[in-house]
Amino acid sequence: MDSIKEESNKKSSILDKTIDFIFSKDKRKWLVLFLIIGIILRLIVANNVPPLADEMVHGSHAINIISSGVINEQNECPVWFYLTDLVYRFLGVNGISARFLSIFFGTLTILLVYLISKRLFNEKIALISSFLLAISAFHIRYALMEQDEAMMFFVLLAFYYFVKDLEEKNKITFPVFVFMAIAFLIKPIAVTFIPAIVIYFFYRLYAEKDKTKRKEIFNKNLKPIIIGSITFLLFMSPILVYNYLLYKEKGITDIQFSRFFNISQQTFEGLAGHDQSYSISYAIRDGPKFLWDSFTPLDPIITLLGIIGIFLILFSKKPRHLKFLISFHLITFIFLLGTSLLQTHFVIFLPLLCICSGYLIAKLSEYSKSHSKEIIITLLIIILLVDLWILWPFLSNKSGIFKVRDFAMNNIGKDDLVIADARIYRGSIVFMLHDKHYLESSYFSQLLESMKNMPGETFPVTLYFIECVQDDCGWGTIVNQPEFNQSVEQMVDFFKNNSEKVKSIKSKGEDMNIYKTTIPVKSQVFQAIDSTHQWFYYPVMWKGERYDSYKLDTFFKQTLQNIAYVILWIAIIIALLSPLLIIYELVKKTNNLNSSPF
């Protein structure tokens, strides 16, 4: 009885504290509201936005990667893939689970923007900035099966601790190195943020006119920098060990080492951009138009206000740590302009734009002290309405690829066969049907022919055929292949006349029909079909031989592999625990954040 009473009192206490918080003057309650808005919008849009081509590479490669035991993947770094596979194991493979890391860490970035803005400016700007990121159409639209938003969360977390601990302790602390390492293990572009940290630290050090104090600060940071740098390199071991062992045995590396160090580039021939490192002419020629075409359609107001806010900060007499926030992003921005002009890669700059927009909105409101709140609220409502209008196409219709995936999970059995229209992008087929006995329609006639020579008796099996209604579902090249298109149409006519249409899926650009029939097959057909399951250099679900496998035939190689594997899981565990740090930073009592020694 006492334990029940104690439990009841505990629940009552939590409820009372929650009610007190809601009706208190604590402005963080608005942050909770922004967080709820942000996660709802991201969940809805993530389930509706049609997947991009690269998503079908990353999202499919993450499936079952943990069971493979690999310590790296040929295009991106391993932590994102392992974390996504963990989500798959809890939620199944679907649109939400595949984009979960972007949804999760993108939403947490709302809180991080609040913390950074509050430390650099004040709570008013912090709340405005976090609200802007919560509703940012660009940030929401590109919460994809990509690494960028998850990576940027850890980059900004490292930035926060860098500024915070220099401000409070005159010291670079361990979390800066760890979180930058995790960011790198999610996406290698994170390394381009490191030079800004190094440059700013030494700039600040030598800006100290008192030589005795300068020496004291340097000595205070020498040991943490050495230990932190060693730790950072240890966290890099999954990437370094993988490339070392692979190069020693086969003379090849992953795409990034191949691309920027000109190693075995023939391995990735046919892959767009595999032989391009950095081009300043590319950045100057194509960059401005790309930026205009990317940012203005999705976030016109936040982009405009953010750019004005950036220049206002740069040309003002604001403390230099505010200008460091902007310069922190500069090297990465220039690097991306000259290497990879894809919208999803530039989503990492939305937190900066939102913070600078928040600063500008707060400054504009100060011109009318009697109507300051009204100005802020009016501007935020306008931005909210514009961004919701921009997002509207993604709020009302679920992606056809995800609808087919749902159908496959709920209707297609483990002993059924699936023929997928080859006009559907191969990555999409893999994502939708990876755990089924599926075959692309191009191979169907070969399968029927080969069955004639298979021994044994036939038996009836349920067969599904998935048709791409608009003749091109993701390739973008079928219009140039009329003969191929005609051959598929003949197969479509066959299924239309000899089977039952069980599902008609309507989704912009992804209309598909699903037919069902029964055909006689022999038992060997399943093995023959599954042997075709390869996608973008790797076997589907990591079941089969890999081009980048290497032998662990010595104690030295095995030890290197084991160390790298353990460190990989340490990084994953830290990444999973990192949200607790955000909660701690939000609830702890803070000192006067505006008294900066910078």
Coordinates of C-alpha atoms in Angstrom, one line a residue, residues 281-522:
S281 CA 35.5 27.8 -61.5
Y282 CA 32.6 25.4 -60.8
A283 CA 31.8 27.3 -57.6
I284 CA 31.9 30.7 -59.4
R285 CA 30.1 29.6 -62.6
D286 CA 27.3 27.5 -61.1
G287 CA 27.2 28.3 -57.4
P288 CA 25.2 31.6 -57.4
K289 CA 22.4 30.3 -59.6
F290 CA 22.3 27.0 -57.7
L291 CA 22.0 28.9 -54.3
W292 CA 19.2 31.1 -55.7
D293 CA 17.3 28.2 -57.2
S294 CA 17.7 26.1 -54.0
F295 CA 17.0 28.5 -51.1
T296 CA 14.5 31.1 -52.5
P297 CA 11.7 28.6 -53.6
L298 CA 11.8 26.8 -50.2
D299 CA 12.7 29.5 -47.6
P300 CA 12.5 32.9 -49.3
I301 CA 11.9 35.0 -46.1
I302 CA 14.3 33.2 -43.8
T303 CA 17.0 33.3 -46.5
L304 CA 16.6 37.0 -47.1
L305 CA 16.5 37.9 -43.4
G306 CA 19.4 35.5 -42.7
I307 CA 21.6 37.0 -45.3
I308 CA 20.9 40.6 -44.1
G309 CA 21.4 39.4 -40.5
I310 CA 24.8 37.9 -41.5
F311 CA 26.1 41.2 -43.0
L312 CA 24.6 43.2 -40.1
I313 CA 26.7 41.1 -37.7
L314 CA 29.8 41.1 -39.8
F315 CA 29.9 44.9 -40.2
S316 CA 28.8 45.7 -36.7
K317 CA 30.8 46.2 -33.5
K318 CA 29.4 43.0 -32.1
P319 CA 31.8 40.7 -30.1
R320 CA 34.0 38.6 -32.3
H321 CA 32.5 35.3 -31.1
L322 CA 29.3 36.3 -32.9
K323 CA 31.3 36.8 -36.1
F324 CA 33.0 33.4 -35.4
L325 CA 29.5 31.8 -35.7
I326 CA 29.5 33.0 -39.3
S327 CA 33.1 32.3 -40.2
F328 CA 32.7 28.8 -38.6
H329 CA 30.5 27.9 -41.6
L330 CA 32.5 29.7 -44.3
I331 CA 35.1 27.1 -45.2
T332 CA 32.5 24.4 -45.5
F333 CA 30.3 26.7 -47.6
I334 CA 33.1 27.5 -50.0
F335 CA 34.1 23.8 -50.2
L336 CA 30.6 22.6 -51.0
L337 CA 30.2 25.2 -53.7
G338 CA 33.2 23.8 -55.5
T339 CA 32.4 20.1 -55.0
S340 CA 28.8 19.1 -54.7
L341 CA 25.9 21.3 -55.7
L342 CA 23.0 19.3 -54.1
Q343 CA 20.3 21.0 -52.1
T344 CA 20.4 18.3 -49.4
H345 CA 24.1 19.2 -48.7
F346 CA 23.2 22.9 -48.1
V347 CA 20.5 22.2 -45.5
I348 CA 23.3 22.4 -42.9
F349 CA 23.3 26.2 -43.3
L350 CA 19.7 26.6 -42.2
P351 CA 20.5 26.8 -38.5
L352 CA 22.9 29.7 -39.2
L353 CA 20.3 31.5 -41.4
C354 CA 17.6 31.0 -38.7
I355 CA 19.9 32.4 -35.9
C356 CA 20.9 35.4 -38.1
S357 CA 17.2 35.9 -39.1
G358 CA 16.2 35.8 -35.4
Y359 CA 18.8 38.5 -34.7
L360 CA 17.5 40.7 -37.4
I361 CA 13.9 40.3 -36.4
A362 CA 14.8 41.2 -32.8
K363 CA 16.7 44.3 -34.0
L364 CA 13.8 45.4 -36.2
S365 CA 11.4 45.1 -33.3
E366 CA 13.5 47.5 -31.2
Y367 CA 12.7 50.4 -33.5
S368 CA 9.2 50.5 -31.9
K369 CA 9.5 49.7 -28.2
S370 CA 5.8 50.1 -27.6
H371 CA 4.9 47.5 -30.4
S372 CA 8.0 45.3 -30.2
K373 CA 6.1 42.1 -29.5
E374 CA 3.5 42.8 -32.2
I375 CA 6.2 43.3 -34.8
I376 CA 7.9 40.0 -33.8
I377 CA 4.6 38.0 -33.8
T378 CA 3.5 39.5 -37.1
L379 CA 6.7 38.6 -38.9
L380 CA 6.7 35.1 -37.4
I381 CA 3.1 34.5 -38.5
I382 CA 3.9 35.7 -42.0
I383 CA 6.9 33.4 -42.2
L384 CA 4.9 30.5 -40.8
L385 CA 2.1 30.9 -43.3
V386 CA 4.5 31.2 -46.3
D387 CA 6.5 28.1 -45.2
L388 CA 3.3 26.1 -44.7
W389 CA 2.1 27.2 -48.1
I390 CA 5.4 26.0 -49.6
L391 CA 5.2 22.7 -47.7
W392 CA 1.5 22.1 -48.5
P393 CA 2.2 19.7 -51.5
F394 CA 4.2 17.6 -49.0
L395 CA 1.6 17.6 -46.3
S396 CA -1.2 15.9 -48.1
N397 CA -0.1 12.9 -50.1
K398 CA 2.1 10.0 -49.1
S399 CA 5.0 8.9 -51.3
G400 CA 4.1 6.1 -53.7
I401 CA 7.3 4.3 -52.9
F402 CA 6.4 4.2 -49.2
K403 CA 2.9 3.1 -50.0
V404 CA 4.2 0.1 -52.0
R405 CA 6.6 -0.6 -49.1
D406 CA 3.6 -0.7 -46.7
F407 CA 1.7 -3.0 -49.1
A408 CA 4.7 -5.3 -49.3
M409 CA 5.1 -5.6 -45.5
N410 CA 1.4 -6.2 -45.0
N411 CA 0.4 -8.3 -48.0
I412 CA 3.3 -10.1 -49.7
G413 CA 4.3 -13.3 -48.0
K414 CA 7.8 -14.8 -47.5
D415 CA 7.1 -17.5 -50.2
D416 CA 5.5 -15.2 -52.7
L417 CA 7.3 -13.8 -55.8
V418 CA 7.3 -10.2 -57.0
I419 CA 8.1 -8.9 -60.5
A420 CA 8.9 -5.2 -60.4
D421 CA 8.6 -3.0 -63.5
A422 CA 12.2 -2.2 -64.5
R423 CA 11.1 1.4 -65.2
I424 CA 11.0 1.8 -61.5
Y425 CA 14.4 3.1 -60.2
R426 CA 16.4 0.1 -59.0
G427 CA 17.1 1.7 -55.6
S428 CA 13.4 2.2 -55.0
I429 CA 12.8 -1.5 -55.9
V430 CA 15.4 -2.6 -53.4
F431 CA 13.9 -0.3 -50.7
M432 CA 10.4 -1.5 -51.3
L433 CA 11.1 -5.2 -51.7
H434 CA 14.5 -6.0 -50.2
D435 CA 13.0 -8.7 -47.9
K436 CA 11.0 -10.4 -50.6
H437 CA 11.8 -12.7 -53.5
Y438 CA 11.7 -10.0 -56.1
L439 CA 12.9 -9.7 -59.7
E440 CA 13.1 -6.8 -62.1
S441 CA 10.9 -7.3 -65.2
S442 CA 13.9 -7.3 -67.5
Y443 CA 14.9 -10.7 -66.2
F444 CA 11.5 -12.3 -66.1
S445 CA 11.7 -14.0 -69.6
Q446 CA 15.2 -15.3 -68.7
L447 CA 13.8 -16.8 -65.5
L448 CA 10.9 -18.5 -67.3
E449 CA 13.4 -20.0 -69.8
S450 CA 15.8 -21.2 -67.1
M451 CA 13.0 -22.9 -65.2
K452 CA 12.6 -25.3 -68.1
N453 CA 16.0 -26.8 -67.3
M454 CA 15.5 -26.9 -63.5
P455 CA 14.9 -30.4 -62.1
G456 CA 11.9 -31.2 -59.9
E457 CA 8.2 -30.8 -59.9
T458 CA 6.4 -27.4 -60.2
F459 CA 4.1 -26.0 -57.6
P460 CA 1.8 -22.9 -57.5
V461 CA 3.1 -19.7 -56.1
T462 CA 1.5 -16.3 -55.7
L463 CA 3.0 -13.7 -58.0
Y464 CA 2.7 -9.9 -57.7
F465 CA 3.6 -7.6 -60.5
I466 CA 4.2 -3.9 -59.8
E467 CA 3.6 -1.5 -62.7
C468 CA 5.0 2.0 -63.1
V469 CA 1.9 3.8 -64.5
Q470 CA 3.6 6.9 -66.0
D471 CA 6.4 4.8 -67.6
D472 CA 9.3 6.3 -65.6
C473 CA 9.4 6.1 -61.8
G474 CA 12.7 7.6 -60.8
W475 CA 15.1 6.9 -63.7
G476 CA 14.4 10.0 -65.7
T477 CA 15.8 8.3 -68.8
I478 CA 13.1 6.0 -70.0
V479 CA 11.9 8.6 -72.6
N480 CA 15.1 8.0 -74.4
Q481 CA 14.6 4.2 -74.5
P482 CA 11.4 3.6 -76.5
E483 CA 12.2 0.0 -77.4
F484 CA 12.7 -0.9 -73.7
N485 CA 9.5 0.9 -72.7
Q486 CA 7.6 -1.0 -75.4
S487 CA 8.9 -4.3 -74.1
V488 CA 7.7 -3.5 -70.6
E489 CA 4.3 -2.4 -71.9
Q490 CA 3.8 -5.8 -73.5
M491 CA 4.4 -7.4 -70.1
V492 CA 2.0 -4.9 -68.4
D493 CA -0.6 -5.9 -71.0
F494 CA -0.1 -9.6 -70.2
F495 CA -0.6 -9.0 -66.4
K496 CA -3.6 -6.8 -67.0
N497 CA -5.3 -9.5 -69.0
N498 CA -4.2 -12.5 -66.9
S499 CA -4.3 -11.3 -63.3
E500 CA -6.2 -9.3 -60.7
K501 CA -5.4 -5.6 -59.9
V502 CA -5.3 -5.6 -56.1
K503 CA -3.9 -2.1 -55.5
S504 CA -3.8 1.2 -57.4
I505 CA -1.4 3.7 -55.9
K506 CA -1.8 7.4 -56.7
S507 CA 1.1 9.7 -55.8
K508 CA 2.6 12.6 -57.8
G509 CA 5.3 11.1 -60.1
E510 CA 5.0 7.7 -58.5
D511 CA 1.7 6.2 -59.7
M512 CA 1.8 2.4 -59.5
N513 CA -0.5 -0.6 -60.0
I514 CA -0.1 -3.9 -58.3
Y515 CA -1.4 -7.1 -59.9
K516 CA -1.8 -10.5 -58.4
T517 CA -1.9 -14.0 -60.0
T518 CA -0.6 -17.5 -59.5
I519 CA 2.1 -19.2 -61.6
P520 CA 3.8 -22.7 -61.4
V521 CA 7.4 -22.6 -60.4
K522 CA 10.2 -25.0 -59.2

